[in-house]
PDB file of C-alpha atoms in Angstrom:
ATOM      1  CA  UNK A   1      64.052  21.719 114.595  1.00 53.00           C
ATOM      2  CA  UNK A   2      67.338  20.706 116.770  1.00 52.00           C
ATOM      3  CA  UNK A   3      69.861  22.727 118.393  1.00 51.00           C
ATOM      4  CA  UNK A   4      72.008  22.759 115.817  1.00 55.00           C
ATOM      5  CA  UNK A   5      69.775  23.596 112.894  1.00 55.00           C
ATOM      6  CA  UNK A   6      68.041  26.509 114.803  1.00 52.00           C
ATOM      7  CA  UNK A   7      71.722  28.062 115.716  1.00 45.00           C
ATOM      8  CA  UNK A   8      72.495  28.082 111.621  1.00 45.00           C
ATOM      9  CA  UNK A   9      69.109  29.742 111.169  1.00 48.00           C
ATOM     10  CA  UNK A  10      69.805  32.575 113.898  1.00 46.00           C
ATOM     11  CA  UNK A  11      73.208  32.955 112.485  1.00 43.00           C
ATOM     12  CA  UNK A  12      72.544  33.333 108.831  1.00 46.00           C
ATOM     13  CA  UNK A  13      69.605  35.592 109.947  1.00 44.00           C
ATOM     14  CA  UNK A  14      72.260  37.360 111.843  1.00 50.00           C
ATOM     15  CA  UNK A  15      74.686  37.862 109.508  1.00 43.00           C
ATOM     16  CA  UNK A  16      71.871  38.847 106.771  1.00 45.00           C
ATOM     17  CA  UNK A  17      71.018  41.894 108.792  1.00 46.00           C
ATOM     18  CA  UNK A  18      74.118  42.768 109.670  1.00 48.00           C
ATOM     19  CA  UNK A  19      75.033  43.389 105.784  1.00 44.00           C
ATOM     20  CA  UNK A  20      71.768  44.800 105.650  1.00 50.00           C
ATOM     21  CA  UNK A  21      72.116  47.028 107.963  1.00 60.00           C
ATOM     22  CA  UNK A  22      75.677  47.733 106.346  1.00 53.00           C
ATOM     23  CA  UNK A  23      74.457  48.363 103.332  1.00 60.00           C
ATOM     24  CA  UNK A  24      71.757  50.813 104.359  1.00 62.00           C
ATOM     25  CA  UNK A  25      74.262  52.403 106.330  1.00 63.00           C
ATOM     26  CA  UNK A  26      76.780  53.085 103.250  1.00 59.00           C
ATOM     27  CA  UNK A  27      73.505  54.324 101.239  1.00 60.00           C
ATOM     28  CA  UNK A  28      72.081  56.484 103.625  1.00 63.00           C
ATOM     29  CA  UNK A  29      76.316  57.924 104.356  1.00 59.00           C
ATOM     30  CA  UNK A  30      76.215  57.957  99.796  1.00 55.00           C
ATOM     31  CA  UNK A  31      72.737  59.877 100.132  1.00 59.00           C
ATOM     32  CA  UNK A  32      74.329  62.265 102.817  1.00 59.00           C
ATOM     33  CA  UNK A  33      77.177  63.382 100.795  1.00 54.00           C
ATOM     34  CA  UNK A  34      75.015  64.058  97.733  1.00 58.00           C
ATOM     35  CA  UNK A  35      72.699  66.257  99.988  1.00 63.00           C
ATOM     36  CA  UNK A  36      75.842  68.001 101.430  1.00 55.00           C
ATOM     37  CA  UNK A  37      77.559  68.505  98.181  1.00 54.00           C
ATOM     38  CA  UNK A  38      74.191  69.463  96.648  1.00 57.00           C
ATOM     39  CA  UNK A  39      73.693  72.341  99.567  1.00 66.00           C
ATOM     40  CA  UNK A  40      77.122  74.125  99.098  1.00 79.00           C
ATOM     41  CA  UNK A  41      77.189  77.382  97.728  1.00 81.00           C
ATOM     42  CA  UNK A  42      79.345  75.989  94.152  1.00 81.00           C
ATOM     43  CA  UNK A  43      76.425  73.393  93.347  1.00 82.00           C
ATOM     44  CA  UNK A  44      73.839  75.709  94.444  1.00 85.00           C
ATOM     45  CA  UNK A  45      74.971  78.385  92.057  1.00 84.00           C
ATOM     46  CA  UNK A  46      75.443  76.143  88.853  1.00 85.00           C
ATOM     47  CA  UNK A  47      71.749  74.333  89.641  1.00 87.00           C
ATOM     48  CA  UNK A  48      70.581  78.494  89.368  1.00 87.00           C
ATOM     49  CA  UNK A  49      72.372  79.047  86.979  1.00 87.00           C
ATOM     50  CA  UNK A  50      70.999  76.183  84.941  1.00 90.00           C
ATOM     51  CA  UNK A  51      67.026  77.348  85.831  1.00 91.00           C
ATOM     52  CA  UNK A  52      67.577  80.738  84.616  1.00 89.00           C
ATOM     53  CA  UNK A  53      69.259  79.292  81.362  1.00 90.00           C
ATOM     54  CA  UNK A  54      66.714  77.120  80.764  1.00 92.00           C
ATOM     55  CA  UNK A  55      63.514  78.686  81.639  1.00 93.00           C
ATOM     56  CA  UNK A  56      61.568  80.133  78.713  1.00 95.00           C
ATOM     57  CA  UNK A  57      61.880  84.150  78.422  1.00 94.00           C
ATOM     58  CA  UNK A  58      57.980  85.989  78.754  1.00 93.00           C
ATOM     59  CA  UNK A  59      56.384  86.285  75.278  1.00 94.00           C
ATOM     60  CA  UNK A  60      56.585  89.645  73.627  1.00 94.00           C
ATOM     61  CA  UNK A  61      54.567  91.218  70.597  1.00 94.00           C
ATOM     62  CA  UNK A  62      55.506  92.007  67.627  1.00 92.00           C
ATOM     63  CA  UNK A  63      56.092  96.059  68.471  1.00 93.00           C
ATOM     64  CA  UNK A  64      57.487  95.300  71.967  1.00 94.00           C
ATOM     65  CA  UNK A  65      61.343  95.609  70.455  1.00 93.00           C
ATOM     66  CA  UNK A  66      62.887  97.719  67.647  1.00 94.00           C
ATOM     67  CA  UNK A  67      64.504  95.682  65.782  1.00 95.00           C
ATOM     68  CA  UNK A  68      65.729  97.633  63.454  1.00 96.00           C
ATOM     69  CA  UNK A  69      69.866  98.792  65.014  1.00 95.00           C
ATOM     70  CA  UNK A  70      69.941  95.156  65.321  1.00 95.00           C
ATOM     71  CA  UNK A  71      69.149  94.520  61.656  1.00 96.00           C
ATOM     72  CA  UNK A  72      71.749  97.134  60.652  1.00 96.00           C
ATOM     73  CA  UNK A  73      74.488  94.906  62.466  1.00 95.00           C
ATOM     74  CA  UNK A  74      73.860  92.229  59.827  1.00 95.00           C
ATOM     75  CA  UNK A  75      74.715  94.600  57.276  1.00 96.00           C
ATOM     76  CA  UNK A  76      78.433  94.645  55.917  1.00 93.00           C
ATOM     77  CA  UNK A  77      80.805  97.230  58.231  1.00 92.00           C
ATOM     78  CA  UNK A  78      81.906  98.897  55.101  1.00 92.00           C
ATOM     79  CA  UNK A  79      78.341 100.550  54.514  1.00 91.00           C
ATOM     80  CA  UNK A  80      77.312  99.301  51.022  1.00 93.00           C
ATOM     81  CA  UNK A  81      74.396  98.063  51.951  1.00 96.00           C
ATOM     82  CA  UNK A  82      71.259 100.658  53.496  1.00 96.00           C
ATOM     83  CA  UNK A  83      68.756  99.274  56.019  1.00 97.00           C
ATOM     84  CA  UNK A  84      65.532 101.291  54.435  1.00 97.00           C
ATOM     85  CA  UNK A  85      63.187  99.858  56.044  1.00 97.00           C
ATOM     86  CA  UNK A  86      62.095  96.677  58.541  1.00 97.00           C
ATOM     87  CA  UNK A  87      59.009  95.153  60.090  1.00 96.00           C
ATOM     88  CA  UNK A  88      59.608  92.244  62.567  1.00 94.00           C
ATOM     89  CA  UNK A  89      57.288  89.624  63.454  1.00 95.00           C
ATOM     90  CA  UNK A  90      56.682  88.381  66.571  1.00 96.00           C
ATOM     91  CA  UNK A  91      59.013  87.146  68.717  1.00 96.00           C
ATOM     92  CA  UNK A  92      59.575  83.285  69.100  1.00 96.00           C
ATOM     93  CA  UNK A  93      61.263  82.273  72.959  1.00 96.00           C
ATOM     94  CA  UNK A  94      63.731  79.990  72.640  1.00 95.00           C
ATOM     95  CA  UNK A  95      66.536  78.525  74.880  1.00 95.00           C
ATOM     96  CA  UNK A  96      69.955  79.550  72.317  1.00 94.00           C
ATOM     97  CA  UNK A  97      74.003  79.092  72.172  1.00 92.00           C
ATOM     98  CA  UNK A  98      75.412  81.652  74.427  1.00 90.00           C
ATOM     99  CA  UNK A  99      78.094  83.558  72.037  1.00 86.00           C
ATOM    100  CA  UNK A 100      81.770  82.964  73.826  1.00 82.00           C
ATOM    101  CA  UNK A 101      81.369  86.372  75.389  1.00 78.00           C
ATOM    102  CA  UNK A 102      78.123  85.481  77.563  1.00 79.00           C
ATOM    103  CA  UNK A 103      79.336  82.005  78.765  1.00 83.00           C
ATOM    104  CA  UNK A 104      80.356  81.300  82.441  1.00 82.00           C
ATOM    105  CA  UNK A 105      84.102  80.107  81.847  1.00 80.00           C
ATOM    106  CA  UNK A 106      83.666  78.091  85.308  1.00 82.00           C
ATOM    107  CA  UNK A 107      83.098  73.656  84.668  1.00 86.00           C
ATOM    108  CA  UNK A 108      79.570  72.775  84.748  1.00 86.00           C
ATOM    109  CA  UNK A 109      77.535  75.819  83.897  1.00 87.00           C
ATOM    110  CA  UNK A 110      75.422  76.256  81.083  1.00 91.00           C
ATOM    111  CA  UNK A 111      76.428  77.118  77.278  1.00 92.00           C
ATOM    112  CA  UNK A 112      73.184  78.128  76.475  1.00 93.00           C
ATOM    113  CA  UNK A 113      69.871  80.906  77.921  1.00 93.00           C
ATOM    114  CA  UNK A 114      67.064  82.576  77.194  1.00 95.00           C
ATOM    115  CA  UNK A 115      66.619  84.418  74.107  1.00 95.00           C
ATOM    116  CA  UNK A 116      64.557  85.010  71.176  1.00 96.00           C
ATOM    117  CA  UNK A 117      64.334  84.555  66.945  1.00 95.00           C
ATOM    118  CA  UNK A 118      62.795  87.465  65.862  1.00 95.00           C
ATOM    119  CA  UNK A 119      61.578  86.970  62.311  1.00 94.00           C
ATOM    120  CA  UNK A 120      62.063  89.912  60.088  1.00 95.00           C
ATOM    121  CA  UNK A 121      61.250  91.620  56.484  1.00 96.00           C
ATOM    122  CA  UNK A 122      63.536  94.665  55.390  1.00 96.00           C
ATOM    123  CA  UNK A 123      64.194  96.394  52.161  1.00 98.00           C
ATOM    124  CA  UNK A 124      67.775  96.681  51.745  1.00 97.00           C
ATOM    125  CA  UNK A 125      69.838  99.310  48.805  1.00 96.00           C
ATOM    126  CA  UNK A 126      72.916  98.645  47.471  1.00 93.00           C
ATOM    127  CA  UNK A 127      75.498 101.450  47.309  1.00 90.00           C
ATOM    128  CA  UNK A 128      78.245 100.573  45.049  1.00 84.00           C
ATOM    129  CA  UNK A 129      81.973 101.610  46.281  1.00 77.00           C
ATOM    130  CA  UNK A 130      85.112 101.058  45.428  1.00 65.00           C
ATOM    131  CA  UNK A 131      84.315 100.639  41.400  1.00 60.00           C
ATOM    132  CA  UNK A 132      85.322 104.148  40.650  1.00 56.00           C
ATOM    133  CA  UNK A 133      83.520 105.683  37.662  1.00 65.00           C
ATOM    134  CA  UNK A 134      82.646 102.197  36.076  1.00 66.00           C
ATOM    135  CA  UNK A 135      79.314 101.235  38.192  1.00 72.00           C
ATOM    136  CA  UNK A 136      78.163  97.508  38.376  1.00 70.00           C
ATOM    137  CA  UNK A 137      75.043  96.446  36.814  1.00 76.00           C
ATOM    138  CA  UNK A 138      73.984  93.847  38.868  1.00 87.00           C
ATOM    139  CA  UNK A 139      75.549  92.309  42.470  1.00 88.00           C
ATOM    140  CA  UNK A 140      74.743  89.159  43.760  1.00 91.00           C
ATOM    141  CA  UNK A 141      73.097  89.790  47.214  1.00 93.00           C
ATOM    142  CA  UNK A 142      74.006  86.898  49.658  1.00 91.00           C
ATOM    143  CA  UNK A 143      71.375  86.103  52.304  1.00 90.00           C
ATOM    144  CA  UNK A 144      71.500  83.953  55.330  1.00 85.00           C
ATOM    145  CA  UNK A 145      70.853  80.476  54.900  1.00 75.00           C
ATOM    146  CA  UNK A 146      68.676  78.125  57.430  1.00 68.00           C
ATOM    147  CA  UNK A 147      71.694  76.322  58.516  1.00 68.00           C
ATOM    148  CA  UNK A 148      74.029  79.449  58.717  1.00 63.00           C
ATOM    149  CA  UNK A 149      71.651  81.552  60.195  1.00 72.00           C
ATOM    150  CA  UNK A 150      73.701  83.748  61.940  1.00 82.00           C
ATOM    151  CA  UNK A 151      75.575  85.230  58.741  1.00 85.00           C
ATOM    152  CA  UNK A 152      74.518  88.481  57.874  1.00 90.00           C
ATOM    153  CA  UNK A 153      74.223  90.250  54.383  1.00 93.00           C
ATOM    154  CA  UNK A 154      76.375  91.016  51.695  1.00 92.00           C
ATOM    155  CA  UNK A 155      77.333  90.725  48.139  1.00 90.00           C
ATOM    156  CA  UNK A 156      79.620  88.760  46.703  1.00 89.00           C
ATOM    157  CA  UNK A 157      80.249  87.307  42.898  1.00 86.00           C
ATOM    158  CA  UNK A 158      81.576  83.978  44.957  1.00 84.00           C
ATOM    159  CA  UNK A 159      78.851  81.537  45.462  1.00 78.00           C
ATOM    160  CA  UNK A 160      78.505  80.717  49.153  1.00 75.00           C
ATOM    161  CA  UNK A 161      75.873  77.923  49.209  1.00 74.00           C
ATOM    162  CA  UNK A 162      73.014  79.628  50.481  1.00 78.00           C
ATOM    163  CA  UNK A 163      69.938  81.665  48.682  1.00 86.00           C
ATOM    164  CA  UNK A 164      71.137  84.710  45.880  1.00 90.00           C
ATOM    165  CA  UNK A 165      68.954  87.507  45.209  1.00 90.00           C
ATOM    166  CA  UNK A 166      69.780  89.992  42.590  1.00 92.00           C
ATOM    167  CA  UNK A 167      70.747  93.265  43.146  1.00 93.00           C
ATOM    168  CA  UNK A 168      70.644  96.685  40.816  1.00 93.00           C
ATOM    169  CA  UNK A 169      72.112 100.343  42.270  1.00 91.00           C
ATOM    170  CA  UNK A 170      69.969 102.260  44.055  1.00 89.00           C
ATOM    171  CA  UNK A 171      67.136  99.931  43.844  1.00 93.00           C
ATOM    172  CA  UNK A 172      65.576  98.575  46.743  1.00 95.00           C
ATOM    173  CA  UNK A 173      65.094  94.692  47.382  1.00 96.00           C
ATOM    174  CA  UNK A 174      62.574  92.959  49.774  1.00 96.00           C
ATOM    175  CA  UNK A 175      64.468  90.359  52.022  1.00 95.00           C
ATOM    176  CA  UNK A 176      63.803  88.252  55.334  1.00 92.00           C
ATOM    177  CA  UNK A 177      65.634  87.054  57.880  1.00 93.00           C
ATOM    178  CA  UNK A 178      65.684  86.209  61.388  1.00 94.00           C
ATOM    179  CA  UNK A 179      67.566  88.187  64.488  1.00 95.00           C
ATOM    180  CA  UNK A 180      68.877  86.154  67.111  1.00 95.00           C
ATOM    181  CA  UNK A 181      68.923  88.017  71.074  1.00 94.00           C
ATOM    182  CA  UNK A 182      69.200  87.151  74.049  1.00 94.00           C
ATOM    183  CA  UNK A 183      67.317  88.056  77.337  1.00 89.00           C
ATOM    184  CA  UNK A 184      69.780  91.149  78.684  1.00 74.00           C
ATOM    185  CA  UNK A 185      70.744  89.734  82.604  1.00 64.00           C
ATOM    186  CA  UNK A 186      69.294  92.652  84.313  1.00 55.00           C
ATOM    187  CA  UNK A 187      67.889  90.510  87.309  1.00 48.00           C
ATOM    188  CA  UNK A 188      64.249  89.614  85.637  1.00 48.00           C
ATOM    189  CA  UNK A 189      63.493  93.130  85.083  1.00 56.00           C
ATOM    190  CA  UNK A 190      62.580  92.594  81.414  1.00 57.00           C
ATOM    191  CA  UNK A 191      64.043  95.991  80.060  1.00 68.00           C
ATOM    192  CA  UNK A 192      65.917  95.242  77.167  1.00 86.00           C
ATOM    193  CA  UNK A 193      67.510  92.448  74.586  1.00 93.00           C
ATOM    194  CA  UNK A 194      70.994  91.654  73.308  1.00 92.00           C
ATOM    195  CA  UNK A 195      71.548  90.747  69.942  1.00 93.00           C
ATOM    196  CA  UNK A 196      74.428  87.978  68.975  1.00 92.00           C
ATOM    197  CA  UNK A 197      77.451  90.094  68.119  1.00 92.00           C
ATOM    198  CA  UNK A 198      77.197  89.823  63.952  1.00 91.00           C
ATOM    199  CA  UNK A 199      80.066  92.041  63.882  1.00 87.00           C
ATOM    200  CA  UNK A 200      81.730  91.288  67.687  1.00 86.00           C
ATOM    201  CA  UNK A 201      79.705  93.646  69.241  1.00 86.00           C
ATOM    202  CA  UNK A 202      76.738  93.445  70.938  1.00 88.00           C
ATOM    203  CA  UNK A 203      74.453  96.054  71.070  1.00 91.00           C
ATOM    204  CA  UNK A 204      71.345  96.612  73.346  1.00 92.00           C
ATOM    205  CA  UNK A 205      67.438  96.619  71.647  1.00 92.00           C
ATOM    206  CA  UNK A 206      65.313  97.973  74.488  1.00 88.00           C
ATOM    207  CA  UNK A 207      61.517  97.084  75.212  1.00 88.00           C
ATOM    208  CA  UNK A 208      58.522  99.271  74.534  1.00 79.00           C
ATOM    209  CA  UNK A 209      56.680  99.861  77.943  1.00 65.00           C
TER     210      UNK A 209
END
């Protein structure tokens, strides 16, 4: 090799590393900011925020929760309809749509945490009102549908599109349905649920010991 040819090679070897080494250097600064930004107290919050929202809740048996005040609040407000009885199932864990109320109004954090669908069975009684001395004979009872699970009970002559039971005064009717809660944030302590708010309020189910 002459002079000439070995002073190319050295200085395209020379210039290679040097936009090697430039290159490396602007990853390694890239990889630095990530870490930095990544460390702060905002990111580090949201990245908790996102583990507790998506980590499964414990399992729970079928008589750990009383399901029943949370039944009532799919019931209509006006009181036609009376909760006689309910048996729940056990509870499925399931990562769930936070209502508006639960969700961190802050960018980035989660829309969604722990909760469960408890399956239920309840008789229900219709009560007529409002009909004066004429009574009804028979009342359509609306029930929640699979994909409008989150609508409660109720009667009404209007078809909505979901599954129609009928309903006679005073007699009771066997019905199912599932109640959606969430797991209360009381620090991991495990002492009670939240139901969705059926009628805007949320109400507290607490856990058997």
């Amino acid at each position: 090799m002459n002079h000439s040819t070995r002073y190319l090679a050295l200085l395209a070897l020379s210039l290679a590393t040097s936009c090697q080494s430039k290159e490396d250097k602007a990853a390694a600064q890239i990889a630095d900011a990530l870490q930095t930004s990544a460390e702060s107290p905002t990111e580090q919050a949201k990245a908790d925020a996102w583990k507790a929202a998506t980590t499964l809740p414990p399992a729970l048996t079928a008589s750990a929760v009383n399901v029943q005040p949370g039944v009532a609040q799919m019931l209509p407000e006006e009181g036609y309809l009376e909760l006689i009885s309910v048996t729940s199932q056990t509870p499925v864990a399931a990562i769930l749509a936070l209502p508006a109320g639960l969700r961190n109004a802050q960018r980035g954090y989660p829309k969604v945490g722990p909760g469960y669908r408890i399956p239920f069975e309840a008789v229900l009684r219709w009560k007529p009102m409002g009909f004066g001395k004429t009574k009804p004979g028979v009342g359509k009872l609306q029930l929640p549908t699979v994909r409008d699970s989150l609508r409660g009970f109720f009667i009404s002559e209007i078809d909505r599109g979901g599954k129609v039971v009928p309903m006679r005064p005073a007699q009771p009717v066997k019905v199912q349905g599932v109640l959606y809660a969430y797991a209360s944030p009381d620090e991991g302590k495990g002492t009670g649920l939240l139901t969705y708010p059926y009628r805007g309020l949320q109400i507290s189910l607490p856990l058997a010991n």
